[in-house]
Structure formats: structure tokens, C-alpha cells
Amino acid sequence: MPLCDDKAVFVACSGVKHQGSECHSYHQSPAPSRPRQKLLKTFEGSSQDAVRPSEHSASSATRNPCGHLSRHVLPRFPGFRHHFSDLLDALHFLLVAGRLYLAWFYYDFDTPARGARLQSWFRHLPVWSRLADYFPMKIVKTAELSPEYNYIVGSHPHGIMSLGIFTTFATEGNGFSRTFPGITPSLATLEGQFYFPFRREMVLATGCITASKDSINYQLSRDKGGRAVAIVLGGAEEALDANPENFDLTLKSRKGFAKLALKNGAHLVPLYNFGENSTFTQVKSERGTFLRKLQSGFKSAAGFSPPIFMGRGVFNYSFGLLPHRVPIATVVGAPIPVEKVEKPNPEQVDELHQKYCDALTKLFDEHKTNYGISADTKLNIL
């Protein structure tokens, strides 16, 4: 197969007109002249002596006069080899780091159900106080929480993202440790929150635990006092009711927390986040409607509900995923004393559950007018 004469390649690369250059067999090429030897040596040598790409057109730099790719093109880009090597090193590092993290993930899998890994420095990061200032948020303390007892704190309402209880119990943005000294807070959340790599480590650092019976029992049995576990009792079903004018709480059939309180002798504390339901605007899906049935069915299958909502944007107030800047007041009620019962019967559970519902209703009625809610508004426990 005929190939181009090396002399023709030299002429094409140098941009000098050469009449009569012909294509010959590679084996019939004449001995290279000194200029050509110098150029070939330049291509094979260091990048400092190489001909700059700007001196040639793209076509002459990549193809010889016969239209074939020049075998001397790639060496003209010495940096490419180094960049490619750096890319391979980075990929190798990520592969090794990923394997190490997967091994750690497997080893550390049960930590969310075994007290988490609370890091005080992480809870005190300035970003959390900025988050609280954004709305703004505040804690309203109505009674002391003695470090001599453990507590189960019921949080209402769920809202779209439970921003009030998260900022209060999972961070120091609201100054929880200053308000309730001697109390170590933990927020119980969905187990799925701990399945996301790296994000899991941040959630653990806030002190969050899984919202399972075993996890809460473990947390309350670690110490004889000074532990407070917050549970958003309404769950995903209540999130679908998150609207500013809605005061429905999914609580009537939620009695597991009362049983846990009896078995651990943990006092019950009602908590209401005024303003939580106003942080986002949700498409209304009243109970019994087709949309609500569809969302509830999805929740039963997937474990979470898909609310249809919007917030605000960075430069606008009508559309986006940022929460609206509305004040949120986390009102913490007085604890309900609970005596420890190893095996509580249903009557004891029902009695404590009713006491809690009454205390929550009283807390709401005493503070609702302070946060723009009319005096005749009632809390609906469903």
C-alpha cells in the first residue's frame, strides 16, 4: 500500500511549498535530510523544542499530504499524557476510598440504632444558627426538664420538612443546651435517612437515631436520666395535611410512644411548632379525596408520602424549593410524670395516651393567640 514520502510530511508540517512531492512506498523513502532529522528528533524529544500547534493549521498538524494521520501528532501534546495519568490516579483513589467506605458502612451499620454518634462541635456549627435566624426560630420554655429523668418528646405538627424540631433537637441553632442544661437531645427519624453515603455521617453527628422501638429503648436505657428523645408522631401521613390553616394531627391511633414511655419510665413532653405548616405551600389533598388516597397508597408501598409543594426562590417569593421565611416558635410543654411498668397493659397505655392528648391540646390553646391563630380554632386529633 503506498504511503507518503517523509519529505512530503516535513513540507506539509512546515508550511513550505514543495512542488513535485510524490507518494512512495515507506521502504523506498530517501534518507532523511538534516532539517527533517531535526524535526523528527524534536517530535520525539522534550516538549520545550516541539513546534507550537499555533504555527500550523489543524489539518496540516494531523494529516500528511496523502490524507493519513501522522504518527507524530500525539507526542506534540506532552501535557495530555500527564493529565491522563492524573485522571487515572484520581479514579484509582476514588475506587479505593469507595471500597474502604463500603467496608466502614457495613461495620457501622447498626450505629443509628445504637445511640448515634453525636458530635458537639457539629451541632454548634454557625450554619445552624444562620438557619434559625432565617425564619427566625425560637424555643418557648414553659417548664423545667430535670436531668434526673429521661423524656420522650412528642413533636407536632410534622409539616413538610419538620424544620422546627430538627433545628431544636438536632442542632444548637435554637440554643437547646442553654435552655435545658443537662439534657442530651436526640431526634428519631426514618431509617432510610441513614442509607445515603456521607450524608449518613452528618445525620449521625447531629445525634439523630432511627425511629424504631429498639433504637428508642436503647437510647432511654443508656442513662438513668438526662436523655430526651423527640419523635414526630404524625409521621408521613400528617405531612400531607401541612397547610397554614390546617390543624389536624394524626395521633389518635399512635400509641406506641406511650407504651415505650411506660416501659422505660420516661416522662412524656408535648411540643408544638407554631408556624411549621406555613414554611411551604402544599397542594391541598384532603382526606378521602382521590389524590390523598393515591398519596397514602404510595406511602404504604414506599414508606414515605410524596407531598406536592413549593416554597420560594432565591430572587422571588412565589416559586422555588426554599422554605418561606415565617417565624417558627417551638413551644415545649410541661412533662407528664410516668411510672415505669415492665409490661404495661392496654388500659394503662390508653390512659397515658389520653393524658398526653389533653396536655397537648391545653398547650395549643394557651399559646395559639400569640402566633396569629384565632381563639376559636381547635386542634383536631384524628
Short mmCIF file of C-alpha atoms in Angstrom, two decimals:
data_model
loop_
_atom_site.label_atom_id
_atom_site.label_comp_id
_atom_site.label_asym_id
_atom_site.label_seq_id
_atom_site.Cartn_x
_atom_site.Cartn_y
_atom_site.Cartn_z
CA MET A 1 0.00 0.00 0.00
CA PRO A 2 1.54 3.38 -0.97
CA LEU A 3 2.49 5.67 1.88
CA CYS A 4 3.52 9.29 1.88
CA ASP A 5 7.12 10.25 1.47
CA ASP A 6 8.60 11.60 4.73
CA LYS A 7 9.83 14.61 2.82
CA ALA A 8 6.27 15.45 1.87
CA VAL A 9 5.27 15.16 5.55
CA PHE A 10 8.05 17.59 6.50
CA VAL A 11 6.99 20.08 3.87
CA ALA A 12 3.32 19.84 4.84
CA CYS A 13 4.11 20.38 8.53
CA SER A 14 6.49 23.28 7.92
CA GLY A 15 4.10 25.09 5.61
CA VAL A 16 6.75 25.43 2.80
CA LYS A 17 5.54 24.84 -0.74
CA HIS A 18 7.22 21.93 -2.39
CA GLN A 19 6.47 21.10 -5.94
CA GLY A 20 6.62 17.61 -7.19
CA SER A 21 6.32 15.78 -3.89
CA GLU A 22 5.08 12.32 -4.54
CA CYS A 23 3.90 9.35 -2.56
CA HIS A 24 6.24 6.41 -2.38
CA SER A 25 6.43 3.16 -0.51
CA TYR A 26 7.77 3.54 3.01
CA HIS A 27 10.70 1.32 2.16
CA GLN A 28 11.55 3.45 -0.86
CA SER A 29 11.78 6.72 1.09
CA PRO A 30 15.06 8.58 0.65
CA ALA A 31 17.39 9.11 3.58
CA PRO A 32 16.13 11.93 5.80
CA SER A 33 17.81 15.26 5.40
CA ARG A 34 19.22 17.17 8.36
CA PRO A 35 16.27 19.55 8.69
CA ARG A 36 13.89 16.62 8.65
CA GLN A 37 16.01 14.69 11.16
CA LYS A 38 15.96 17.72 13.42
CA LEU A 39 12.17 17.98 13.18
CA LEU A 40 11.62 14.28 13.84
CA LYS A 41 14.01 14.47 16.77
CA THR A 42 12.05 17.44 18.03
CA PHE A 43 8.77 15.45 17.93
CA GLU A 44 10.33 12.57 19.83
CA GLY A 45 12.20 14.73 22.33
CA SER A 46 11.16 17.14 25.05
CA SER A 47 8.18 19.45 24.72
CA GLN A 48 10.36 22.55 25.01
CA ASP A 49 11.78 22.10 21.47
CA ALA A 50 8.49 20.97 19.90
CA VAL A 51 6.86 23.05 17.21
CA ARG A 52 3.95 25.03 18.68
CA PRO A 53 0.50 23.96 17.46
CA SER A 54 -0.39 27.58 16.68
CA GLU A 55 2.20 27.60 13.88
CA HIS A 56 0.23 25.06 11.84
CA SER A 57 -3.31 24.63 10.76
CA ALA A 58 -5.41 21.86 12.29
CA SER A 59 -5.40 19.92 9.03
CA SER A 60 -1.63 20.07 8.46
CA ALA A 61 -0.97 19.16 12.11
CA THR A 62 -2.96 15.95 11.96
CA ARG A 63 -2.74 14.66 8.40
CA ASN A 64 0.05 14.24 5.87
CA PRO A 65 -0.40 15.08 2.14
CA CYS A 66 -1.79 11.61 1.42
CA GLY A 67 -4.59 12.06 3.94
CA HIS A 68 -3.26 9.63 6.57
CA LEU A 69 -2.97 10.54 10.26
CA SER A 70 0.59 11.49 11.13
CA ARG A 71 2.27 9.14 13.59
CA HIS A 72 3.96 12.17 15.17
CA VAL A 73 0.79 14.02 16.29
CA LEU A 74 0.24 12.72 19.87
CA PRO A 75 3.77 13.48 21.09
CA ARG A 76 3.15 17.13 20.17
CA PHE A 77 0.80 17.32 23.21
CA PRO A 78 3.02 16.26 26.10
CA GLY A 79 0.59 17.64 28.68
CA PHE A 80 -2.13 15.22 27.59
CA ARG A 81 -0.13 12.26 28.83
CA HIS A 82 0.33 13.86 32.26
CA HIS A 83 -3.33 14.85 32.55
CA PHE A 84 -4.46 11.37 31.58
CA SER A 85 -2.14 9.90 34.19
CA ASP A 86 -3.54 12.25 36.84
CA LEU A 87 -7.06 11.22 35.87
CA LEU A 88 -6.21 7.55 36.29
CA ASP A 89 -4.65 8.27 39.69
CA ALA A 90 -7.78 10.12 40.78
CA LEU A 91 -10.04 7.29 39.63
CA HIS A 92 -7.87 4.78 41.44
CA PHE A 93 -8.04 6.84 44.63
CA LEU A 94 -11.83 7.11 44.40
CA LEU A 95 -12.13 3.37 43.85
CA VAL A 96 -10.00 2.57 46.89
CA ALA A 97 -11.78 5.19 49.03
CA GLY A 98 -15.17 3.86 47.92
CA ARG A 99 -14.26 0.32 48.92
CA LEU A 100 -12.99 1.48 52.29
CA TYR A 101 -16.18 3.47 52.90
CA LEU A 102 -18.37 0.50 51.96
CA ALA A 103 -16.45 -1.62 54.45
CA TRP A 104 -16.97 1.08 57.10
CA PHE A 105 -20.66 1.39 56.18
CA TYR A 106 -21.13 -2.34 56.74
CA TYR A 107 -19.19 -2.31 60.01
CA ASP A 108 -21.03 0.79 61.31
CA PHE A 109 -24.47 -0.15 60.02
CA ASP A 110 -26.13 -0.55 63.45
CA THR A 111 -24.89 2.74 64.90
CA PRO A 112 -28.11 4.69 64.10
CA ALA A 113 -29.98 2.20 66.30
CA ARG A 114 -27.29 2.25 68.99
CA GLY A 115 -27.24 5.83 70.14
CA ALA A 116 -25.88 7.53 67.00
CA ARG A 117 -22.58 9.41 67.16
CA LEU A 118 -23.38 12.86 68.48
CA GLN A 119 -20.62 15.43 67.87
CA SER A 120 -20.96 18.62 69.89
CA TRP A 121 -18.77 20.63 67.51
CA PHE A 122 -21.01 19.67 64.58
CA ARG A 123 -24.17 20.69 66.42
CA HIS A 124 -22.58 24.07 67.22
CA LEU A 125 -21.58 24.94 63.64
CA PRO A 126 -22.51 28.54 62.70
CA VAL A 127 -24.66 27.30 59.81
CA TRP A 128 -27.31 26.08 62.26
CA SER A 129 -27.71 29.45 63.95
CA ARG A 130 -27.95 31.01 60.47
CA LEU A 131 -30.71 28.52 59.69
CA ALA A 132 -32.61 29.52 62.83
CA ASP A 133 -32.16 33.22 62.04
CA TYR A 134 -33.51 32.74 58.51
CA PHE A 135 -37.11 32.23 59.68
CA PRO A 136 -36.49 33.17 62.59
CA MET A 137 -36.94 30.37 65.15
CA LYS A 138 -37.13 30.35 68.91
CA ILE A 139 -37.74 27.99 71.84
CA VAL A 140 -40.53 28.79 74.27
CA LYS A 141 -39.86 27.07 77.58
CA THR A 142 -42.90 26.51 79.79
CA ALA A 143 -41.35 24.21 82.41
CA GLU A 144 -38.03 22.76 83.50
CA LEU A 145 -36.76 19.37 82.34
CA SER A 146 -34.87 17.81 85.22
CA PRO A 147 -31.71 15.84 84.33
CA GLU A 148 -32.84 13.22 86.84
CA TYR A 149 -35.36 11.81 84.36
CA ASN A 150 -35.48 10.66 80.76
CA TYR A 151 -38.07 12.04 78.37
CA ILE A 152 -40.00 11.20 75.23
CA VAL A 153 -40.94 14.44 73.47
CA GLY A 154 -43.83 14.33 71.01
CA SER A 155 -43.43 16.89 68.22
CA HIS A 156 -46.37 18.37 66.28
CA PRO A 157 -47.16 19.09 63.53
CA HIS A 158 -44.97 17.22 61.06
CA GLY A 159 -45.01 19.89 58.34
CA ILE A 160 -43.22 19.23 55.08
CA MET A 161 -39.67 19.01 56.44
CA SER A 162 -40.06 19.24 60.25
CA LEU A 163 -37.71 22.21 60.30
CA GLY A 164 -38.62 23.37 63.80
CA ILE A 165 -37.93 20.13 65.63
CA PHE A 166 -34.81 19.44 63.54
CA THR A 167 -33.23 22.78 64.34
CA THR A 168 -34.17 22.47 68.02
CA PHE A 169 -33.25 18.84 68.73
CA ALA A 170 -30.62 18.00 66.10
CA THR A 171 -28.62 21.25 66.27
CA GLU A 172 -27.79 24.05 68.67
CA GLY A 173 -29.22 26.64 66.29
CA ASN A 174 -32.01 27.30 68.79
CA GLY A 175 -29.77 27.03 71.83
CA PHE A 176 -31.28 23.85 73.27
CA SER A 177 -28.41 23.13 75.68
CA ARG A 178 -28.68 26.67 77.11
CA THR A 179 -32.43 26.37 77.52
CA PHE A 180 -32.38 22.87 79.02
CA PRO A 181 -28.96 22.31 80.62
CA GLY A 182 -28.08 18.74 81.50
CA ILE A 183 -30.35 17.24 78.83
CA THR A 184 -28.89 15.33 75.86
CA PRO A 185 -31.34 15.56 72.93
CA SER A 186 -31.89 13.01 70.17
CA LEU A 187 -34.26 13.18 67.22
CA ALA A 188 -35.80 9.93 65.99
CA THR A 189 -36.09 9.83 62.20
CA LEU A 190 -36.72 7.40 59.36
CA GLU A 191 -34.25 4.57 58.94
CA GLY A 192 -33.90 5.47 55.27
CA GLN A 193 -32.15 8.71 56.26
CA PHE A 194 -29.09 6.61 57.14
CA TYR A 195 -28.81 4.82 53.80
CA PHE A 196 -27.22 7.73 51.93
CA PRO A 197 -23.39 7.62 52.00
CA PHE A 198 -21.63 10.55 53.70
CA ARG A 199 -24.96 12.28 54.40
CA ARG A 200 -25.46 9.48 56.91
CA GLU A 201 -22.36 10.57 58.82
CA MET A 202 -23.68 14.12 59.13
CA VAL A 203 -27.07 12.92 60.39
CA LEU A 204 -25.34 10.72 62.97
CA ALA A 205 -23.21 13.67 64.10
CA THR A 206 -26.37 15.61 64.96
CA GLY A 207 -27.40 12.83 67.35
CA CYS A 208 -30.31 11.53 65.26
CA ILE A 209 -31.36 7.91 65.75
CA THR A 210 -33.73 5.59 63.91
CA ALA A 211 -37.38 5.85 64.88
CA SER A 212 -37.68 2.19 65.84
CA LYS A 213 -38.77 0.62 69.10
CA ASP A 214 -35.39 -1.00 69.73
CA SER A 215 -33.50 2.20 68.97
CA ILE A 216 -35.59 4.35 71.32
CA ASN A 217 -35.46 1.71 74.07
CA TYR A 218 -31.68 1.60 73.75
CA GLN A 219 -31.38 5.38 73.95
CA LEU A 220 -33.59 5.67 77.03
CA SER A 221 -31.84 2.80 78.83
CA ARG A 222 -28.31 4.19 78.42
CA ASP A 223 -28.61 6.54 81.39
CA LYS A 224 -30.98 6.87 84.31
CA GLY A 225 -31.63 10.50 83.45
CA GLY A 226 -30.78 13.39 81.18
CA ARG A 227 -31.94 11.87 77.87
CA ALA A 228 -34.68 13.36 75.70
CA VAL A 229 -35.83 11.60 72.52
CA ALA A 230 -38.05 13.63 70.19
CA ILE A 231 -40.47 11.79 67.91
CA VAL A 232 -42.53 13.43 65.16
CA LEU A 233 -45.61 11.38 65.99
CA GLY A 234 -47.79 12.30 63.00
CA GLY A 235 -45.33 10.87 60.51
CA ALA A 236 -45.68 10.93 56.75
CA GLU A 237 -49.49 10.85 56.86
CA GLU A 238 -49.59 14.10 58.82
CA ALA A 239 -47.18 15.72 56.36
CA LEU A 240 -49.95 15.57 53.75
CA ASP A 241 -52.04 17.87 55.97
CA ALA A 242 -49.37 20.57 56.12
CA ASN A 243 -51.17 23.81 55.30
CA PRO A 244 -51.24 27.08 57.27
CA GLU A 245 -54.96 26.82 58.05
CA ASN A 246 -54.90 23.10 58.86
CA PHE A 247 -54.70 21.93 62.47
CA ASP A 248 -55.35 18.21 62.02
CA LEU A 249 -52.98 15.89 63.86
CA THR A 250 -52.55 12.18 63.17
CA LEU A 251 -52.40 10.99 66.76
CA LYS A 252 -55.49 9.06 67.86
CA SER A 253 -54.12 5.68 66.78
CA ARG A 254 -50.47 6.44 67.55
CA LYS A 255 -50.00 4.83 70.96
CA GLY A 256 -46.63 3.13 70.65
CA PHE A 257 -44.82 6.11 72.18
CA ALA A 258 -47.00 5.86 75.31
CA LYS A 259 -46.11 2.20 75.70
CA LEU A 260 -42.40 2.99 75.30
CA ALA A 261 -42.70 5.69 77.95
CA LEU A 262 -44.27 3.24 80.40
CA LYS A 263 -41.70 0.52 79.79
CA ASN A 264 -38.82 2.95 80.33
CA GLY A 265 -40.36 5.20 82.95
CA ALA A 266 -39.73 8.16 80.63
CA HIS A 267 -41.79 11.29 81.20
CA LEU A 268 -43.87 12.49 78.26
CA VAL A 269 -43.44 16.05 76.97
CA PRO A 270 -45.84 17.65 74.44
CA LEU A 271 -44.30 20.06 71.93
CA TYR A 272 -45.94 22.21 69.27
CA ASN A 273 -44.14 24.05 66.46
CA PHE A 274 -46.24 27.12 65.66
CA GLY A 275 -45.57 28.23 62.08
CA GLU A 276 -44.27 24.86 60.85
CA ASN A 277 -47.17 24.34 58.44
CA SER A 278 -46.52 27.73 56.81
CA THR A 279 -42.94 27.04 55.67
CA PHE A 280 -44.15 25.59 52.35
CA THR A 281 -47.28 25.83 50.22
CA GLN A 282 -48.72 22.39 49.51
CA VAL A 283 -51.36 21.34 47.02
CA LYS A 284 -54.36 20.52 49.17
CA SER A 285 -55.21 16.84 49.41
CA GLU A 286 -57.96 16.49 51.95
CA ARG A 287 -58.59 13.12 53.49
CA GLY A 288 -60.88 10.98 51.36
CA THR A 289 -60.02 12.64 48.04
CA PHE A 290 -58.56 10.70 45.13
CA LEU A 291 -55.21 12.47 45.40
CA ARG A 292 -54.98 11.70 49.10
CA LYS A 293 -55.78 8.03 48.53
CA LEU A 294 -53.11 7.92 45.84
CA GLN A 295 -50.53 9.51 48.14
CA SER A 296 -51.46 7.25 51.04
CA GLY A 297 -51.15 4.20 48.81
CA PHE A 298 -47.70 5.31 47.75
CA LYS A 299 -46.77 5.80 51.40
CA SER A 300 -47.90 2.28 52.26
CA ALA A 301 -45.76 0.85 49.47
CA ALA A 302 -42.65 3.03 49.73
CA GLY A 303 -42.70 4.09 53.39
CA PHE A 304 -42.96 7.83 52.71
CA SER A 305 -45.52 10.17 51.21
CA PRO A 306 -44.89 12.38 48.16
CA PRO A 307 -46.32 15.82 49.05
CA ILE A 308 -46.77 18.24 46.17
CA PHE A 309 -45.41 21.52 47.45
CA MET A 310 -43.45 24.64 46.61
CA GLY A 311 -41.62 27.29 48.54
CA ARG A 312 -39.78 30.37 47.38
CA GLY A 313 -36.73 31.02 45.25
CA VAL A 314 -33.53 32.93 45.87
CA PHE A 315 -34.74 36.02 43.98
CA ASN A 316 -38.50 35.52 44.11
CA TYR A 317 -41.16 34.78 46.71
CA SER A 318 -43.67 32.76 44.70
CA PHE A 319 -41.85 29.70 43.39
CA GLY A 320 -38.89 27.58 44.44
CA LEU A 321 -37.71 24.96 46.91
CA LEU A 322 -36.52 27.23 49.69
CA PRO A 323 -38.86 27.46 52.71
CA HIS A 324 -40.81 30.64 53.24
CA ARG A 325 -39.40 32.99 55.86
CA VAL A 326 -42.06 32.67 58.54
CA PRO A 327 -41.47 32.72 62.31
CA ILE A 328 -41.41 29.29 63.96
CA ALA A 329 -41.95 29.03 67.70
CA THR A 330 -41.16 25.66 69.28
CA VAL A 331 -43.25 25.60 72.45
CA VAL A 332 -42.12 22.89 74.88
CA GLY A 333 -44.77 21.87 77.38
CA ALA A 334 -44.52 20.58 80.93
CA PRO A 335 -43.55 16.92 81.37
CA ILE A 336 -46.18 14.33 82.26
CA PRO A 337 -44.82 12.09 85.05
CA VAL A 338 -44.69 8.39 84.14
CA GLU A 339 -44.01 5.45 86.44
CA LYS A 340 -42.07 2.56 84.97
CA VAL A 341 -44.15 -0.51 84.13
CA GLU A 342 -42.31 -3.56 82.77
CA LYS A 343 -45.35 -4.97 80.98
CA PRO A 344 -47.98 -2.27 80.55
CA ASN A 345 -51.49 -3.41 79.69
CA PRO A 346 -53.66 -1.73 77.04
CA GLU A 347 -55.66 0.17 79.66
CA GLN A 348 -52.52 1.78 81.06
CA VAL A 349 -51.35 2.70 77.57
CA ASP A 350 -54.73 4.23 76.68
CA GLU A 351 -54.81 6.21 79.91
CA LEU A 352 -51.36 7.71 79.35
CA HIS A 353 -52.15 8.40 75.70
CA GLN A 354 -55.26 10.34 76.70
CA LYS A 355 -53.29 12.35 79.26
CA TYR A 356 -50.83 13.28 76.55
CA CYS A 357 -53.56 14.34 74.10
CA ASP A 358 -55.18 16.50 76.77
CA ALA A 359 -51.84 18.13 77.68
CA LEU A 360 -51.08 18.82 74.02
CA THR A 361 -54.50 20.39 73.44
CA LYS A 362 -54.06 22.57 76.51
CA LEU A 363 -50.60 23.68 75.33
CA PHE A 364 -52.00 24.63 71.92
CA ASP A 365 -54.94 26.57 73.39
CA GLU A 366 -52.73 28.52 75.81
CA HIS A 367 -50.31 29.75 73.13
CA LYS A 368 -52.21 29.85 69.81
CA THR A 369 -53.27 33.50 70.03
CA ASN A 370 -49.63 34.52 70.50
CA TYR A 371 -48.87 33.29 66.97
CA GLY A 372 -51.75 34.65 64.93
CA ILE A 373 -54.24 31.81 65.43
CA SER A 374 -57.78 32.80 66.34
CA ALA A 375 -59.09 31.92 69.78
CA ASP A 376 -61.90 29.74 68.39
CA THR A 377 -59.52 27.48 66.41
CA LYS A 378 -59.48 23.93 67.69
CA LEU A 379 -56.81 21.25 67.46
CA ASN A 380 -58.20 18.19 65.70
CA ILE A 381 -56.73 14.89 66.89
CA LEU A 382 -57.54 12.28 64.24
#
